[in-house]
Amino acid sequence: MDFFEILLENHLRGGRPETILAQIATAYPLSFHGVGLNIGAASEPDLGYWQRIKTCFDRYQPFLVSDHLCWTGLPGAQLHNLLPLPYTAQNLRVLSERIQRLQDFLGRQMAFENVSAYFNWQASELPEWEFLAELAEAADCLILLDLNNLYVNACNQGFATADYLQALPAERVAQYHLAGYTAKPGFFFDTHANPVYPEVWELYRQALNWIGPRPTLIEWDTDIPPFEVLEAEALTARAIWQTRCPV
Amino acid sequence: MQSGKHAAPSELLALQHSFVESIISHSPFELSQIQPVGSLSATEALAVYQGDYRARLTEALADTYLSVAEVLGSDFEPLCQDYLAIERSQSTDLQDFGNTFPDFLRQSACLQTWPFLAELAEVDLCSEWLFFQHATPLPDQSCLTELDENADIRLCFVPHCQIFVSEYPLFSLWRQRFVSEKALLQRPENLLLFKNQAGIQGHRLSAEQTSLFLALQAGSSLGQVFAEETSLSPEEVSAFFGWLYHAGLIAAFALSGQTEAGSTSFNKKA
């Protein structure tokens, strides 16, 4: 085990999760991954949440902190889903400023993950990869590249994965996520409920070539299999890494 | 995205508001605003998110109200859908959702079939709250000797405990998650739910123990409870105090008039 990644919201309340996290922190590097930042909402940011995560980051000093490039709801009506934004130049400016403000407050950079989406906004002016790449530069933030989400979106929306990979500023990609989707009638659904598909392993190989080696995590949070199955997935990722990036 | 130099465009807020309402309330939504993916229609793409919303919030309720979900079985999900129709998630943290579910159950027709359901939901909610609390270390055992020597002494209980006084066998229902015909009969039972170093604990209290505990928790001194509050014998009281101490429920001892250290208590709705 090289590092532990925790779902941030599970560890902001104390009790047993915090006790366990404190024990893990003594022996392993940590990465914190959130789902509650709601950075893309058009409403005011939840400064109470900012303060809670800052306290947690300051205490544990994870090597990476991340959330998603999305919005998840509005005050009084949270959807708890990772929803796409209209990729417009105006939203890029506003989001960039908000991320800079957040990073100033936290005193560190954050990484933002590309999300799976089942529609695009007609108002979008830029492809997702261009928006993500420009945002990372403008806000001086990092990218968590989820290769499963990238593959699902490429298949569902009909773009080339190579265009996406080659557009990203490699030095800003801080981590890879891998997972398995579910094929539904008419589209691929990002469920994190299956082994990584061969096409996504291939995309991982390409990412290692074009972007380079980065900490890699297998996500599996629905229909969780026996540990041996998950371990085999991690060993496959390690084997690909070692083939592409020999020490 | 409103603060600072670049306020979020009002059209983005309108777009997000319209989308939220279409997901939660199935309000009319201008479908031409979205391009669905794959071979989905715009309506089908929206349905993906509507289904996800229901599934996530129902799962959150099932995580919190484990006993209620097990008692109700397949009747749990339809009840959740009724709740979702009137209750929105206010917090970005999904674990905050559903604090008013016990109140909802109190008004629900299901109470006719399962009269204890709202009380059981309160126990589930308290159990989740306890999960996120830290256990308090035992105070110095030598303090116990003071109990015999000073009638003015008060017991300060750990904040992480809650008594449920019920007409129904709540402890059995919460512990066993099984409803026998007997459970449906009114059988008064008092459940003390608390957290100690070993985790979340439930303990059945007699009516006398409950009265004693509540009197002490309200600030009565030992002398007062011996004089006024209990019908228990001195030996029974002594055994009960010993159990309270070893179960990790006593945080400290204080003389009457001393202020208890600040504490939190179970009141998630607040």
Coordinates of C-alpha atoms in Angstrom, one line a residue:
Chain A
M1 CA 0.0 0.0 0.0
D2 CA 1.6 3.3 -1.1
F3 CA -0.9 5.8 0.2
F4 CA -4.5 6.0 1.6
E5 CA -7.1 8.2 0.0
I6 CA -10.0 9.1 2.2
L7 CA -13.4 10.5 1.3
L8 CA -13.1 13.8 3.1
E9 CA -16.7 14.3 4.2
N10 CA -16.5 11.0 6.2
H11 CA -13.8 12.4 8.4
L12 CA -15.0 15.9 9.2
R13 CA -17.2 15.0 12.1
G14 CA -14.9 13.2 14.6
G15 CA -15.6 9.9 16.3
R16 CA -14.5 6.6 15.0
P17 CA -13.6 7.7 11.4
E18 CA -11.3 10.4 12.8
T19 CA -9.7 7.9 15.3
I20 CA -8.9 5.5 12.4
L21 CA -7.6 8.3 10.2
A22 CA -5.3 9.5 12.9
Q23 CA -3.9 5.9 13.2
I24 CA -3.4 5.6 9.4
A25 CA -1.8 9.0 9.3
T26 CA 1.1 7.8 11.5
A27 CA 2.1 5.2 8.9
Y28 CA 1.0 6.2 5.4
P29 CA 0.8 9.3 3.2
L30 CA -2.7 10.6 2.8
S31 CA -4.7 12.0 -0.1
F32 CA -8.1 13.7 0.7
H33 CA -10.8 13.6 -1.8
G34 CA -14.0 15.6 -1.3
V35 CA -17.5 15.6 -2.9
G36 CA -19.0 18.6 -1.0
L37 CA -17.1 21.6 -2.2
N38 CA -19.7 22.6 -4.8
I39 CA -17.2 24.9 -6.4
G40 CA -19.2 25.5 -9.5
A41 CA -22.5 26.6 -7.9
A42 CA -23.7 30.1 -8.8
S43 CA -24.5 30.8 -5.2
E44 CA -22.1 32.0 -2.5
P45 CA -19.5 29.5 -1.3
D46 CA -20.1 27.7 2.0
L47 CA -17.3 29.3 4.0
G48 CA -18.1 27.1 7.0
Y49 CA -17.2 24.1 4.8
W50 CA -14.0 25.8 3.7
Q51 CA -13.0 26.3 7.3
R52 CA -13.8 22.7 8.2
I53 CA -11.7 21.3 5.4
K54 CA -8.8 23.7 6.1
T55 CA -8.7 22.5 9.7
C56 CA -8.6 18.9 8.5
F57 CA -5.9 19.7 5.9
D58 CA -3.8 21.6 8.4
R59 CA -4.0 18.8 10.9
Y60 CA -3.1 15.9 8.6
Q61 CA -1.0 17.6 5.9
P62 CA -2.1 15.3 3.0
F63 CA 0.1 15.2 0.0
L64 CA -2.9 16.0 -2.2
V65 CA -6.4 17.5 -1.7
S66 CA -9.0 17.3 -4.3
D67 CA -12.7 17.7 -5.2
H68 CA -14.6 17.9 -8.5
L69 CA -15.0 20.4 -11.3
C70 CA -18.7 20.6 -11.0
W71 CA -21.6 21.9 -9.0
T72 CA -23.8 19.8 -6.7
G73 CA -26.8 21.9 -5.8
L74 CA -27.9 25.3 -4.5
P75 CA -28.6 26.5 -0.9
G76 CA -31.6 24.7 0.4
A77 CA -31.6 22.2 -2.4
Q78 CA -28.6 20.0 -2.7
L79 CA -28.7 17.2 -5.4
H80 CA -25.6 15.4 -4.2
N81 CA -24.5 14.7 -7.7
L82 CA -21.5 15.8 -9.7
L83 CA -23.1 18.0 -12.2
P84 CA -21.4 19.5 -15.3
L85 CA -21.1 23.3 -15.8
P86 CA -21.6 25.2 -19.0
Y87 CA -18.1 25.5 -20.3
T88 CA -18.1 29.2 -21.2
A89 CA -15.4 31.9 -21.1
Q90 CA -17.4 33.8 -18.5
N91 CA -17.8 30.8 -16.2
L92 CA -14.1 30.1 -16.6
R93 CA -13.2 33.5 -15.3
V94 CA -15.6 33.3 -12.4
L95 CA -14.6 29.8 -11.4
S96 CA -10.9 30.7 -11.7
E97 CA -11.3 33.5 -9.3
R98 CA -13.2 31.4 -6.9
I99 CA -10.6 28.7 -6.9
Q100 CA -7.8 31.2 -6.4
R101 CA -9.7 32.6 -3.4
L102 CA -10.2 29.1 -2.0
Q103 CA -6.5 28.2 -2.5
D104 CA -5.5 31.5 -0.8
F105 CA -7.7 30.6 2.1
L106 CA -6.4 27.1 2.3
G107 CA -2.8 28.1 1.8
R108 CA -2.3 25.3 -0.7
Q109 CA -3.3 24.1 -4.1
M110 CA -6.2 21.8 -4.8
A111 CA -6.8 19.4 -7.6
F112 CA -10.1 19.3 -9.5
E113 CA -11.4 16.1 -11.1
N114 CA -13.1 15.8 -14.5
V115 CA -16.6 14.4 -13.9
S116 CA -18.9 12.0 -15.9
A117 CA -21.9 13.7 -17.5
Y118 CA -25.0 12.5 -19.3
F119 CA -25.6 15.8 -21.0
N120 CA -23.8 18.9 -22.1
W121 CA -25.1 22.5 -21.7
Q122 CA -26.0 24.0 -25.1
A123 CA -24.5 27.2 -23.7
S124 CA -21.0 25.6 -23.6
E125 CA -18.5 27.4 -25.8
L126 CA -15.4 25.3 -25.1
P127 CA -14.8 21.5 -25.1
E128 CA -14.4 20.1 -21.6
W129 CA -10.7 19.5 -22.0
E130 CA -10.0 23.0 -23.1
F131 CA -12.0 24.4 -20.2
L132 CA -10.2 22.2 -17.7
A133 CA -6.7 23.0 -19.1
E134 CA -7.4 26.8 -19.2
L135 CA -8.9 26.7 -15.7
A136 CA -5.8 24.9 -14.3
E137 CA -3.5 27.6 -15.7
A138 CA -5.7 30.5 -14.8
A139 CA -6.4 29.4 -11.3
D140 CA -3.0 27.9 -10.7
C141 CA -4.7 24.7 -9.5
L142 CA -4.0 21.0 -10.2
I143 CA -5.9 18.3 -12.1
L144 CA -7.1 15.0 -10.8
L145 CA -7.5 13.0 -14.1
D146 CA -10.2 10.3 -13.8
L147 CA -9.5 8.1 -16.8
N148 CA -12.8 6.2 -16.4
N149 CA -14.8 9.4 -16.5
L150 CA -12.7 10.6 -19.5
Y151 CA -13.5 7.3 -21.3
V152 CA -17.2 7.3 -20.4
N153 CA -17.6 10.9 -21.6
A154 CA -15.6 10.2 -24.8
C155 CA -17.8 7.2 -25.7
N156 CA -21.0 9.0 -24.7
Q157 CA -20.2 12.3 -26.3
G158 CA -18.2 11.0 -29.3
F159 CA -14.8 12.8 -28.8
A160 CA -11.3 11.4 -29.1
T161 CA -9.6 10.5 -25.8
A162 CA -6.3 11.5 -27.4
D163 CA -7.5 15.1 -27.9
Y164 CA -8.3 15.3 -24.2
L165 CA -5.1 13.8 -23.0
Q166 CA -2.9 15.9 -25.2
A167 CA -4.7 19.2 -24.3
L168 CA -4.0 18.9 -20.6
P169 CA -0.9 20.6 -19.1
A170 CA 1.0 17.5 -17.9
E171 CA 2.7 19.3 -15.1
R172 CA -0.6 20.1 -13.5
V173 CA -2.0 16.6 -13.5
A174 CA -1.4 15.4 -9.9
Q175 CA -3.2 12.1 -9.8
Y176 CA -5.1 9.4 -11.8
H177 CA -8.3 7.7 -10.8
L178 CA -9.4 4.5 -12.4
A179 CA -12.8 2.7 -12.1
G180 CA -15.3 0.6 -13.9
Y181 CA -18.5 1.9 -15.5
T182 CA -21.7 0.1 -16.3
A183 CA -23.0 -0.3 -19.8
K184 CA -26.7 0.9 -19.9
P185 CA -28.9 0.9 -23.0
G186 CA -27.8 3.8 -25.0
F187 CA -25.0 5.1 -22.8
F188 CA -22.2 4.2 -20.4
F189 CA -23.0 5.0 -16.7
D190 CA -20.2 5.8 -14.3
T191 CA -21.0 3.5 -11.4
H192 CA -17.7 2.5 -9.9
A193 CA -19.2 -0.9 -9.6
N194 CA -17.0 -3.0 -12.0
P195 CA -13.4 -3.9 -12.7
V196 CA -11.5 -1.4 -14.8
Y197 CA -12.3 -2.1 -18.5
P198 CA -9.5 -3.0 -20.9
E199 CA -10.1 0.3 -22.9
V200 CA -9.5 2.3 -19.7
W201 CA -6.3 0.3 -18.9
E202 CA -5.1 1.2 -22.4
L203 CA -6.0 4.9 -21.7
Y204 CA -3.9 4.6 -18.5
R205 CA -0.9 3.4 -20.6
Q206 CA -1.4 6.3 -22.9
A207 CA -1.6 8.8 -19.9
L208 CA 1.6 7.4 -18.4
N209 CA 3.3 8.0 -21.8
W210 CA 2.0 11.4 -22.5
I211 CA 1.6 12.9 -19.0
G212 CA 3.8 10.7 -16.9
P213 CA 3.6 8.6 -13.7
R214 CA 1.3 10.0 -11.0
P215 CA -0.2 8.5 -7.8
T216 CA -3.0 6.2 -9.0
L217 CA -6.1 5.1 -7.2
I218 CA -8.7 2.4 -8.1
E219 CA -12.2 3.6 -7.1
W220 CA -14.8 1.0 -6.3
D221 CA -17.7 2.1 -4.1
T222 CA -20.7 0.2 -5.3
D223 CA -21.1 -3.6 -5.2
I224 CA -17.7 -3.8 -3.5
P225 CA -16.0 -7.1 -4.3
P226 CA -13.8 -9.3 -2.1
F227 CA -10.5 -7.6 -1.2
E228 CA -8.6 -10.0 -3.5
V229 CA -10.4 -8.7 -6.5
L230 CA -9.7 -5.1 -5.7
E231 CA -6.1 -6.0 -4.9
A232 CA -5.7 -7.6 -8.3
E233 CA -6.9 -4.4 -9.9
A234 CA -4.3 -2.4 -8.0
L235 CA -1.6 -4.9 -8.9
T236 CA -2.5 -4.6 -12.6
A237 CA -2.2 -0.8 -12.3
R238 CA 1.2 -1.3 -10.6
A239 CA 2.4 -3.7 -13.4
I240 CA 1.4 -1.2 -16.1
W241 CA 3.1 1.6 -14.3
Q242 CA 6.3 -0.5 -14.0
T243 CA 6.2 -1.4 -17.6
R244 CA 5.8 2.1 -18.8
C245 CA 7.9 3.8 -16.2
P246 CA 10.7 1.4 -15.1
V247 CA 12.7 2.6 -12.2
Chain B
M1 CA -19.9 32.1 -7.8
Q2 CA -21.0 35.5 -6.8
S3 CA -18.2 37.1 -4.7
G4 CA -15.3 39.2 -5.9
K5 CA -14.5 40.8 -9.2
H6 CA -16.4 38.3 -11.4
A7 CA -19.9 37.7 -10.0
A8 CA -21.5 34.6 -11.3
P9 CA -23.7 35.5 -14.2
S10 CA -27.3 35.6 -13.3
E11 CA -28.1 33.3 -16.2
L12 CA -26.0 30.6 -14.6
L13 CA -28.0 30.9 -11.4
A14 CA -31.2 30.7 -13.3
L15 CA -30.0 27.7 -15.2
Q16 CA -28.9 25.8 -12.1
H17 CA -32.1 26.8 -10.2
S18 CA -34.2 25.5 -13.1
F19 CA -32.2 22.3 -13.3
V20 CA -32.5 21.7 -9.5
E21 CA -36.3 22.1 -9.6
S22 CA -36.6 19.7 -12.5
I23 CA -34.7 17.1 -10.6
I24 CA -36.4 17.5 -7.2
S25 CA -39.9 18.6 -8.2
H26 CA -40.0 17.5 -11.8
S27 CA -40.8 21.1 -12.7
P28 CA -40.9 22.0 -16.4
F29 CA -37.4 22.4 -17.8
E30 CA -36.4 23.9 -21.1
L31 CA -35.0 20.7 -22.7
S32 CA -33.3 22.6 -25.5
Q33 CA -30.8 23.9 -23.0
I34 CA -29.1 20.5 -22.8
Q35 CA -27.5 18.1 -25.3
P36 CA -28.0 14.5 -24.1
V37 CA -25.2 12.0 -24.6
G38 CA -25.2 8.6 -26.3
S39 CA -28.6 7.7 -27.7
L40 CA -30.4 9.3 -24.7
S41 CA -33.1 11.8 -25.3
A42 CA -33.0 15.0 -23.2
T43 CA -35.9 13.6 -21.1
E44 CA -34.0 10.4 -20.5
A45 CA -30.8 12.3 -19.6
L46 CA -32.8 14.2 -17.0
A47 CA -34.3 11.0 -15.8
V48 CA -30.8 9.6 -15.1
Y49 CA -30.2 12.5 -12.6
Q50 CA -33.7 12.3 -11.2
G51 CA -33.2 8.6 -10.5
D52 CA -29.7 9.2 -9.0
Y53 CA -31.2 11.9 -6.7
R54 CA -33.8 9.5 -5.4
A55 CA -31.3 6.7 -5.0
R56 CA -28.7 8.7 -3.1
L57 CA -31.1 10.3 -0.7
T58 CA -32.9 7.0 -0.1
E59 CA -29.6 5.3 0.6
A60 CA -28.7 8.1 3.0
L61 CA -31.9 7.5 4.9
A62 CA -31.3 3.7 5.0
D63 CA -27.7 4.3 6.3
T64 CA -29.0 6.4 9.2
Y65 CA -32.3 4.5 9.9
L66 CA -30.9 1.0 9.8
S67 CA -33.4 -0.4 12.3
V68 CA -36.4 1.3 10.7
A69 CA -35.3 0.0 7.3
E70 CA -35.0 -3.5 8.5
V71 CA -38.3 -3.5 10.4
L72 CA -40.1 -2.1 7.3
G73 CA -38.4 -4.2 4.7
S74 CA -39.8 -3.4 1.2
D75 CA -42.1 -0.8 2.8
F76 CA -39.1 1.4 3.6
E77 CA -38.4 2.7 0.1
P78 CA -42.0 3.9 -0.7
L79 CA -42.0 5.7 2.7
C80 CA -38.7 7.4 1.8
Q81 CA -40.2 8.6 -1.5
D82 CA -43.0 10.2 0.4
Y83 CA -40.4 11.9 2.6
L84 CA -38.4 13.1 -0.4
A85 CA -41.5 14.7 -1.8
I86 CA -41.7 17.1 1.1
E87 CA -38.1 17.3 2.4
R88 CA -35.1 18.7 0.5
S89 CA -31.4 18.2 1.4
Q90 CA -30.2 21.5 2.8
S91 CA -26.5 20.6 3.4
T92 CA -23.8 19.7 0.9
D93 CA -23.0 16.9 3.4
L94 CA -25.3 14.0 2.6
Q95 CA -24.9 12.7 6.1
D96 CA -26.9 15.7 7.4
F97 CA -30.0 14.6 5.4
G98 CA -33.0 13.1 7.1
N99 CA -32.9 14.6 10.6
T100 CA -36.6 15.3 10.5
F101 CA -37.5 11.7 9.4
P102 CA -38.7 10.7 12.9
D103 CA -41.1 13.7 12.9
F104 CA -42.3 12.7 9.5
L105 CA -42.9 9.1 10.7
R106 CA -44.9 10.5 13.6
Q107 CA -47.4 12.0 11.1
S108 CA -47.3 8.9 8.8
A109 CA -50.1 6.4 8.4
C110 CA -47.5 3.7 8.9
L111 CA -47.6 4.4 12.6
Q112 CA -50.9 2.6 12.7
T113 CA -49.1 -0.6 11.7
W114 CA -45.8 0.1 13.5
P115 CA -46.7 2.3 16.5
F116 CA -43.1 2.4 17.7
L117 CA -41.5 3.5 14.4
A118 CA -40.9 7.1 15.2
E119 CA -39.3 6.3 18.5
L120 CA -37.1 3.7 16.9
A121 CA -36.0 6.2 14.3
E122 CA -34.9 8.6 17.1
V123 CA -32.8 5.7 18.5
D124 CA -31.2 5.2 15.0
L125 CA -30.5 8.9 14.7
C126 CA -28.9 9.0 18.1
S127 CA -26.9 6.0 17.3
E128 CA -25.5 7.7 14.2
W129 CA -24.8 10.8 16.2
L130 CA -22.9 8.7 18.7
F131 CA -20.8 7.2 15.9
F132 CA -19.3 10.6 15.3
Q133 CA -18.5 11.4 18.9
H134 CA -15.3 10.6 20.8
A135 CA -15.6 8.4 23.9
T136 CA -14.6 10.1 27.2
P137 CA -11.9 8.5 29.3
L138 CA -12.8 7.1 32.7
P139 CA -12.2 9.5 35.6
D140 CA -9.8 8.5 38.4
Q141 CA -11.3 5.6 40.2
S142 CA -10.1 7.0 43.6
C143 CA -12.9 9.5 43.2
L144 CA -15.4 6.8 43.8
T145 CA -14.4 6.7 47.5
E146 CA -15.7 10.3 47.8
L147 CA -19.2 9.0 47.0
D148 CA -19.4 7.5 50.4
E149 CA -18.0 10.5 52.2
N150 CA -19.7 13.5 50.7
A151 CA -23.5 13.7 50.2
D152 CA -23.1 17.0 48.3
I153 CA -21.3 15.4 45.5
R154 CA -22.9 15.4 42.0
L155 CA -22.2 13.0 39.1
C156 CA -21.3 14.6 35.8
F157 CA -22.3 12.3 33.0
V158 CA -20.5 12.0 29.7
P159 CA -22.3 14.1 27.0
H160 CA -22.6 11.1 24.8
C161 CA -25.6 9.4 26.4
Q162 CA -29.3 9.6 25.9
I163 CA -32.2 7.9 27.6
F164 CA -35.3 6.8 25.6
V165 CA -38.4 6.1 27.7
S166 CA -40.9 4.2 25.7
E167 CA -44.1 2.2 25.9
Y168 CA -42.5 -0.3 23.5
P169 CA -39.5 -2.7 23.7
L170 CA -37.2 -0.2 21.9
F171 CA -34.0 -1.9 23.1
S172 CA -35.1 -5.3 21.6
L173 CA -36.2 -3.6 18.4
W174 CA -32.9 -1.6 18.0
R175 CA -30.7 -4.5 19.0
Q176 CA -32.4 -7.3 17.2
R177 CA -34.0 -5.4 14.4
F178 CA -36.8 -8.0 14.4
V179 CA -40.4 -7.5 15.1
S180 CA -42.2 -10.3 16.8
E181 CA -45.8 -10.1 17.7
K182 CA -44.7 -9.5 21.3
A183 CA -42.8 -6.4 20.2
L184 CA -46.0 -4.9 18.9
L185 CA -47.6 -5.3 22.3
Q186 CA -47.0 -2.4 24.6
R187 CA -44.2 -3.4 26.9
P188 CA -42.6 -0.3 28.5
E189 CA -38.9 -0.3 28.1
N190 CA -36.2 2.4 28.9
L191 CA -33.1 2.3 26.7
L192 CA -29.9 4.1 27.6
L193 CA -27.8 4.7 24.5
F194 CA -24.2 5.8 25.0
K195 CA -20.7 5.7 23.7
N196 CA -17.7 4.4 25.7
Q197 CA -14.2 3.2 24.7
A198 CA -15.6 0.0 23.3
G199 CA -18.1 1.8 21.0
I200 CA -21.8 2.4 20.9
Q201 CA -23.6 0.7 23.7
G202 CA -27.3 0.1 24.6
H203 CA -28.5 -0.9 28.0
R204 CA -32.0 -1.6 29.3
L205 CA -32.8 0.4 32.5
S206 CA -35.6 -0.3 35.0
A207 CA -38.0 2.5 35.8
E208 CA -36.3 3.1 39.1
Q209 CA -32.8 3.3 37.5
T210 CA -34.2 5.6 34.9
S211 CA -35.6 8.0 37.5
L212 CA -32.4 7.9 39.4
F213 CA -30.3 8.6 36.3
L214 CA -32.5 11.4 35.2
A215 CA -32.4 13.0 38.6
L216 CA -28.6 12.8 38.7
Q217 CA -28.4 14.1 35.2
A218 CA -30.6 17.0 36.1
G219 CA -28.0 18.0 38.8
S220 CA -29.4 16.4 42.0
S221 CA -26.7 15.6 44.5
L222 CA -26.2 12.1 45.8
G223 CA -27.7 13.2 49.2
Q224 CA -30.8 14.5 47.4
V225 CA -31.4 11.4 45.4
F226 CA -31.0 9.2 48.5
A227 CA -33.4 11.4 50.4
E228 CA -36.0 12.0 47.8
E229 CA -35.6 10.4 44.4
T230 CA -35.2 6.7 44.7
S231 CA -37.0 3.7 45.9
L232 CA -34.0 1.6 45.4
S233 CA -32.1 0.1 48.3
P234 CA -28.6 1.4 49.1
E235 CA -27.1 -1.8 47.8
E236 CA -29.0 -1.5 44.5
V237 CA -28.0 2.2 44.2
S238 CA -24.4 1.2 44.9
A239 CA -24.5 -1.5 42.3
F240 CA -26.0 0.9 39.8
F241 CA -23.3 3.6 40.5
G242 CA -20.6 0.9 40.0
W243 CA -22.1 0.0 36.7
L244 CA -22.4 3.6 35.6
Y245 CA -18.7 4.2 36.4
H246 CA -17.4 1.1 34.7
A247 CA -19.6 1.6 31.7
G248 CA -17.8 4.9 31.2
L249 CA -20.9 7.1 31.8
I250 CA -19.4 9.2 34.5
A251 CA -17.1 11.9 33.2
A252 CA -16.4 13.7 36.5
F253 CA -17.5 14.3 40.1
A254 CA -18.4 17.7 41.3
L255 CA -19.5 19.4 44.5
S256 CA -22.9 21.0 44.4
G257 CA -22.6 24.5 43.0
Q258 CA -19.6 23.6 40.8
T259 CA -20.1 24.1 37.2
E260 CA -19.9 21.1 34.9
A261 CA -17.5 21.2 32.0
G262 CA -19.1 22.3 28.7
S263 CA -20.6 19.5 26.8
T264 CA -22.6 18.6 23.7
S265 CA -25.7 16.5 23.7
F266 CA -27.9 14.7 21.3
N267 CA -30.1 17.2 19.6
K268 CA -29.4 16.9 15.9
K269 CA -32.5 19.0 15.0
A270 CA -31.0 21.9 16.8

